[in-house]
XYZ file of C-alpha atoms in Angstrom:
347
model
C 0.000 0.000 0.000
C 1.107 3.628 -1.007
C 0.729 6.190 1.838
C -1.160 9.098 0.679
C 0.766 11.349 1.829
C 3.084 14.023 -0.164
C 4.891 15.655 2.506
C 5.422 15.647 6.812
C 1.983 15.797 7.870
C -0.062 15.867 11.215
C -2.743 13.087 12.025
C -3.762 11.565 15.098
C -4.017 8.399 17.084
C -7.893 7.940 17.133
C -7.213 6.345 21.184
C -7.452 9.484 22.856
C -11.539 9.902 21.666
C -12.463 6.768 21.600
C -10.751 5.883 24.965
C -12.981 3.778 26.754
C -16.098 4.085 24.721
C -18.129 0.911 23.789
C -18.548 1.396 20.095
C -20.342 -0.165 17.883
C -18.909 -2.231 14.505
C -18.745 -0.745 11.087
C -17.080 2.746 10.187
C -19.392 5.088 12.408
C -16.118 5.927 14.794
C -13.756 6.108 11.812
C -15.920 8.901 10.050
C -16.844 10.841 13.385
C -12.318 10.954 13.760
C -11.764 12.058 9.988
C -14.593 14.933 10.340
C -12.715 16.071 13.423
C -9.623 16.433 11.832
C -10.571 17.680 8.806
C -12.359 20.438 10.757
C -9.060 21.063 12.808
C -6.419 20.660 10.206
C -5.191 16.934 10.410
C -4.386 15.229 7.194
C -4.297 11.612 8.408
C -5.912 9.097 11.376
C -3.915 6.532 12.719
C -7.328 4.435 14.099
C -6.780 2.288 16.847
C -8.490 -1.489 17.217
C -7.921 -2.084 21.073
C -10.926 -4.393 21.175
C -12.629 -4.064 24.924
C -12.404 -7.772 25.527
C -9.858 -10.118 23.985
C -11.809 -13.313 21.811
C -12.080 -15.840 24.752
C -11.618 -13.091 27.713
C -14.370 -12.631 30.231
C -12.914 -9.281 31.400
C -12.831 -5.792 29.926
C -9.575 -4.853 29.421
C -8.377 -1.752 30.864
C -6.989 0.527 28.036
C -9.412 0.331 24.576
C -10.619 1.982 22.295
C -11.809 0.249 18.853
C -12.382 3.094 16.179
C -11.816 0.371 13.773
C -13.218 -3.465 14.699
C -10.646 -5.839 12.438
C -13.219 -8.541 13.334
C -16.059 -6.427 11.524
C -13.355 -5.211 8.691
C -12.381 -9.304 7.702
C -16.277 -10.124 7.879
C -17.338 -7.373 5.632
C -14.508 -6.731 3.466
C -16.219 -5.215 0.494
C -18.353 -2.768 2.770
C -15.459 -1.790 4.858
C -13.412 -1.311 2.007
C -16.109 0.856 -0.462
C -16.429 2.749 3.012
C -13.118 3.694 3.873
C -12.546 5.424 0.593
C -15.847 7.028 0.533
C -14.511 8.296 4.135
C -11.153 9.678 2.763
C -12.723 11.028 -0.724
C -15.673 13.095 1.464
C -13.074 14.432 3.747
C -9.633 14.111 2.157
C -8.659 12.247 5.841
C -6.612 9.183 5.111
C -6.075 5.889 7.377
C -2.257 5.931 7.423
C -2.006 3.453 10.014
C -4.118 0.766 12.330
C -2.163 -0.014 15.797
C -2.411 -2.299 18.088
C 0.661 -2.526 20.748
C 0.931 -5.769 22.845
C 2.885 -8.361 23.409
C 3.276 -10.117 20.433
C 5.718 -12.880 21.024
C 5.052 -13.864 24.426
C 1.086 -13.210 23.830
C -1.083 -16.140 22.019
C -3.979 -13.632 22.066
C -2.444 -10.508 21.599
C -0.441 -12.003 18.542
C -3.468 -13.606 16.454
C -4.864 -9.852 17.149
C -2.137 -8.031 15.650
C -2.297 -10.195 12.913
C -5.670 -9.440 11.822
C -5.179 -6.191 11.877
C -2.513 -6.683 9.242
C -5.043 -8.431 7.342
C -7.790 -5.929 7.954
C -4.895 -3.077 7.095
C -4.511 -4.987 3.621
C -8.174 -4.630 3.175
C -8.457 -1.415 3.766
C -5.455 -0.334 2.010
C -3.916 1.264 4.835
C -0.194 1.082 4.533
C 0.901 0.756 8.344
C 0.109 -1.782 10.840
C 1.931 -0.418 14.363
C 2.743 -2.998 16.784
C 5.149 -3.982 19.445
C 7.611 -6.800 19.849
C 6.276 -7.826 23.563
C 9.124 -10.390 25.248
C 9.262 -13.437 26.197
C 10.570 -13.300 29.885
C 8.601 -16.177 31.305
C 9.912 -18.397 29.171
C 13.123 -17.603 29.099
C 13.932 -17.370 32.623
C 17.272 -18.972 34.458
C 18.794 -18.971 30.900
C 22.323 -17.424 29.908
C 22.606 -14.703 27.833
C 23.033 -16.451 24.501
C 21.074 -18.961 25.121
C 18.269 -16.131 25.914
C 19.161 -14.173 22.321
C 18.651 -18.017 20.325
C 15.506 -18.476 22.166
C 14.272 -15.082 21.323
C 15.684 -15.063 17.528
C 13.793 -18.465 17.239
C 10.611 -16.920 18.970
C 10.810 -13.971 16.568
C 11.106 -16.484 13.377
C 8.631 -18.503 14.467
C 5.916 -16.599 15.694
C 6.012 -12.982 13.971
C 8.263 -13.948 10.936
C 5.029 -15.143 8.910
C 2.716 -12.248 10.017
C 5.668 -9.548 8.671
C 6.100 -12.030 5.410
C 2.417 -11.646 5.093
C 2.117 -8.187 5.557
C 5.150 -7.375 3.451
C 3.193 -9.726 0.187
C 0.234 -7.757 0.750
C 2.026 -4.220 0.981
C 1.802 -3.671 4.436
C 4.454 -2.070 6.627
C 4.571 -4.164 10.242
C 5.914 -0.945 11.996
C 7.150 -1.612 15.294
C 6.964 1.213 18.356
C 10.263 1.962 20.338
C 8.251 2.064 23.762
C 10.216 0.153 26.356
C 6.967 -0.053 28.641
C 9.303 -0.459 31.483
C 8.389 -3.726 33.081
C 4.362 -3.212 32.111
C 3.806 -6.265 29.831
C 5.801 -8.333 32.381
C 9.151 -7.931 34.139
C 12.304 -10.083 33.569
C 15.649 -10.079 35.952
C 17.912 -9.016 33.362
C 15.929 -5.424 32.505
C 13.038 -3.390 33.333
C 11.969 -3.327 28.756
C 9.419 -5.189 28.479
C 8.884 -4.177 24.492
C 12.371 -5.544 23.089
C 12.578 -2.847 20.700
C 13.837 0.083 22.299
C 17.076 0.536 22.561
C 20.074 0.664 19.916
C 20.799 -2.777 20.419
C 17.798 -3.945 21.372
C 16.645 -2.851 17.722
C 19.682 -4.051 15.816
C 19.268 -7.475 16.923
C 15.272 -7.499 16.125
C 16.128 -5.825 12.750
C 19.199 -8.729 11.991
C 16.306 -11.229 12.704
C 13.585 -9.462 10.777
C 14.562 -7.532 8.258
C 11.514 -6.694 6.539
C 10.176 -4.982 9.805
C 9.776 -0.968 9.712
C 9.363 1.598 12.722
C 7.194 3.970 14.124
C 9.507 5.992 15.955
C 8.339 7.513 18.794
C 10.696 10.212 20.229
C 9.274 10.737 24.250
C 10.604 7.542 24.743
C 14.290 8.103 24.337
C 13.570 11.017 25.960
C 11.937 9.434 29.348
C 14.279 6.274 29.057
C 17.461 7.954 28.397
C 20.497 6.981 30.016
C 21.726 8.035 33.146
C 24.714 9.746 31.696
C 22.594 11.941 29.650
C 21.530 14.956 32.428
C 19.832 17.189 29.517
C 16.057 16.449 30.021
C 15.451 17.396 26.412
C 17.451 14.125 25.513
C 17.699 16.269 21.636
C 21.354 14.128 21.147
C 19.946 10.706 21.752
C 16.535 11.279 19.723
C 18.854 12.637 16.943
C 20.962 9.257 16.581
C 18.496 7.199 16.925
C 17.020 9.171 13.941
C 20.501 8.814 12.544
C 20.854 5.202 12.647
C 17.265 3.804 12.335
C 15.661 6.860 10.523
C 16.145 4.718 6.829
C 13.385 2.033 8.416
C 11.108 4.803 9.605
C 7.511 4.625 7.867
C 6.015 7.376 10.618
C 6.446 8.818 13.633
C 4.430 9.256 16.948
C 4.352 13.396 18.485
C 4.681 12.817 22.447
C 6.279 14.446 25.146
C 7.624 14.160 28.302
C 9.448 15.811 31.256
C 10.864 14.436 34.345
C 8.819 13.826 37.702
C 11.729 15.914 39.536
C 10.025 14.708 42.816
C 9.827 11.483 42.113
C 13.394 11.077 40.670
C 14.653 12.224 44.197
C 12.734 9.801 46.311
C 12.665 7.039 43.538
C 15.845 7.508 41.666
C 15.801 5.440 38.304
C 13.921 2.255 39.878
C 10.850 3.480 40.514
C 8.150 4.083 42.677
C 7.795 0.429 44.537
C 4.722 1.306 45.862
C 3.269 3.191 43.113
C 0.770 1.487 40.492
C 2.082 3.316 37.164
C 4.049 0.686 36.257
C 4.749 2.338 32.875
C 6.355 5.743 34.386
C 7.361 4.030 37.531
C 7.086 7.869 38.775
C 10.150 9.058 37.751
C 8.887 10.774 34.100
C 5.184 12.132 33.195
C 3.593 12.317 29.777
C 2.920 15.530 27.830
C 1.227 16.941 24.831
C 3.910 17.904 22.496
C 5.051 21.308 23.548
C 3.977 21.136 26.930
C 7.043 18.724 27.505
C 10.702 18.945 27.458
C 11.724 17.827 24.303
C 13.265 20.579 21.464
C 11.076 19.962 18.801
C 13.027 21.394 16.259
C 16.219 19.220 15.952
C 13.947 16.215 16.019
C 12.019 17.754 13.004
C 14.675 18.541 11.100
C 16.539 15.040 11.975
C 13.680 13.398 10.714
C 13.554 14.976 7.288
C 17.219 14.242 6.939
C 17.293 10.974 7.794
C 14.014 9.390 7.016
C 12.615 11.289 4.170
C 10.748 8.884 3.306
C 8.405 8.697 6.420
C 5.707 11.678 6.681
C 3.330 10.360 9.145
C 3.187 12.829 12.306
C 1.324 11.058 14.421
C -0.104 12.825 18.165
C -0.375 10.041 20.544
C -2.113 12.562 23.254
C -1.315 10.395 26.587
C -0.731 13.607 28.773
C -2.353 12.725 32.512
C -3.223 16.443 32.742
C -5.830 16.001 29.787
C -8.765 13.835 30.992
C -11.800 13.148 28.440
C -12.790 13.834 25.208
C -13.461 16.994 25.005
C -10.086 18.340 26.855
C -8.368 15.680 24.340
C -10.160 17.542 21.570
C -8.677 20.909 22.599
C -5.388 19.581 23.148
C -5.241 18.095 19.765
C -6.214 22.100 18.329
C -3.192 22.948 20.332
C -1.115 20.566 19.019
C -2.060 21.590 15.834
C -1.664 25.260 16.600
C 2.097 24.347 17.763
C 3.510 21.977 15.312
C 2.105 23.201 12.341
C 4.546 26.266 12.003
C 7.552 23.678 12.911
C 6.810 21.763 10.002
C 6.259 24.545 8.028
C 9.918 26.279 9.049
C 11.763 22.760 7.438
């Protein structure tokens, strides 16, 4: 699938309006997102499908939000198809992307998931499919280092090889998201990443397994997870060489922020909050709206059209804890709009 897109463009991760809402199958969500950003400037939706309950859960899962259903997209495929361009030609809104980040190879469910939504992405003709690598600590526990590489080289052959080999047939980028998750989709002895795809070598190795596999670089998280030689909270030269060396396997890009919990770093230090239930942040870092953050956005811009000119999508992932509901999501997004917009404009 061809992206749409001519030139570095803002869209949208459709999570932060449909956060929590039970809605209903079909394209209803999907046209309700592209008339909102139409109306406030956004060229593109990345649309999540975080179903509310797993096939064969009995619980709701905490974080959803299901703009698009991939169950509904593979059992209507004409419908959904016709629609989704009938979306994009009455708006001009196009679906760069479906995500769904999980543990992929150390999650039965959460892998057969992810790879319907390649397959409903290929439908659709959407171009991107954003994921996660997940790990595969329980089953690798009590083993040596090599031993644990092998296990997870095999692991990433074996159970997400055919889903990128698929996608790549069908013209569908499997873009993975360099969001460590810190321990959050499970905790091994060896490190607190719990996403094996977000460091240099961390990446390296998945790439000299997989290839075919693109990113969907997300710059708060060098930023937050930086190292502890690296004082400046804007973090500007780690996020540039990371664009530097991985930029050529970009396909899009995520807009976060972050600054540092200064409190919590001094009672904390880098470990964490023990006692604290954010086991993403640990307390020690807080997510922000871009420009409401730490992070220069400027270098990173003009990083990104230096070293991965080929990847356009400028995706807000609005996950500041200072924005709560729709609405407020909804006005952060204008400002968002209101403050990158002149950024890209200036490169």
């Amino acid at each position: 699938m061809v992206s749409t897109l001519t030139k570095p463009s803002l869209g949208f991760l459709t999570i932060c309006r449909d956060m929590g809402q039970d809605l209903k199958p079909g394209l209803d969500a999907l046209q309700d997102n592209a008339l909102f950003a139409v109306k406030n400037g956004y060229k593109f939706l990345e649309a999540a499908a975080f179903p509310r309950q797993m096939e064969g859960e009995t619980t709701v899962r905490d974080f959803y939000g299901e703009t698009v259903s991939v169950d509904w997209v593979l059992a209507n495929q004409a419908a959904a198809k016709e629609g989704v361009k009938r979306i994009q030609d009455k708006t001009g809104v196009s679906v760069e992307a479906l995500c769904y980040c999980a543990n992929t190879i150390g999650n039965e469910a959460d892998r057969k998931h992810f790879h319907k939504v390649v397959k409903a992405a290929a439908v659709l003709g959407v171009p991107n499919a954003v994921g996660f690598i997940g790990n595969v600590w329980n089953e690798t526990a009590g083993m040596k280092g090599e031993q644990r590489r092998d296990y997870t080289a095999r692991a990433l052959t074996e159970r997400l090889g055919p889903i990128v080999d698929e996608a790549d047939s069908s013209g569908v980028n499997v873009a993975i998201e360099n969001c460590s998750m810190r321990g959050a989709l499970g905790y091994g002895s060896q490190s607190l990443t719990s996403n094996w795809f977000s460091t240099h070598s961390e990446i390296r190795f998945v790439l000299g397994v997989l290839p075919k596999l693109k990113m969907w670089f997300d710059p708060s998280h060098i930023r937050n997870y930086r190292a502890q030689n690296c004082p400046e909270p804007s973090a500007t030269v780690p996020i540039v060489r990371m664009i530097q060396e991985f930029g050529k396997h970009f396909s899009g890009s995520h807009l976060k922020d972050g600054e540092d919990n200064v409190a919590g770093m001094l009672i904390h230090a880098s470990t964490g909050d023990v006692y604290g239930d954010n086991s993403h942040t640990g307390g020690i870092w807080i997510a922000r709206a871009p420009g409401r953050g730490q992070i220069y956005w400027h270098p990173f811009e003009g990083a990104m059209q230096l070293y991965a000119p080929q990847a356009f999508a400028r995706s807000v992932e609005m996950e500041d804890l200072a924005v709560m509901g729709r609405a407020a999501n909804e006005d952060a997004l204008r400002g968002v709009k209101a403050f990158y917009q002149p950024i890209l404009d200036r490169n």
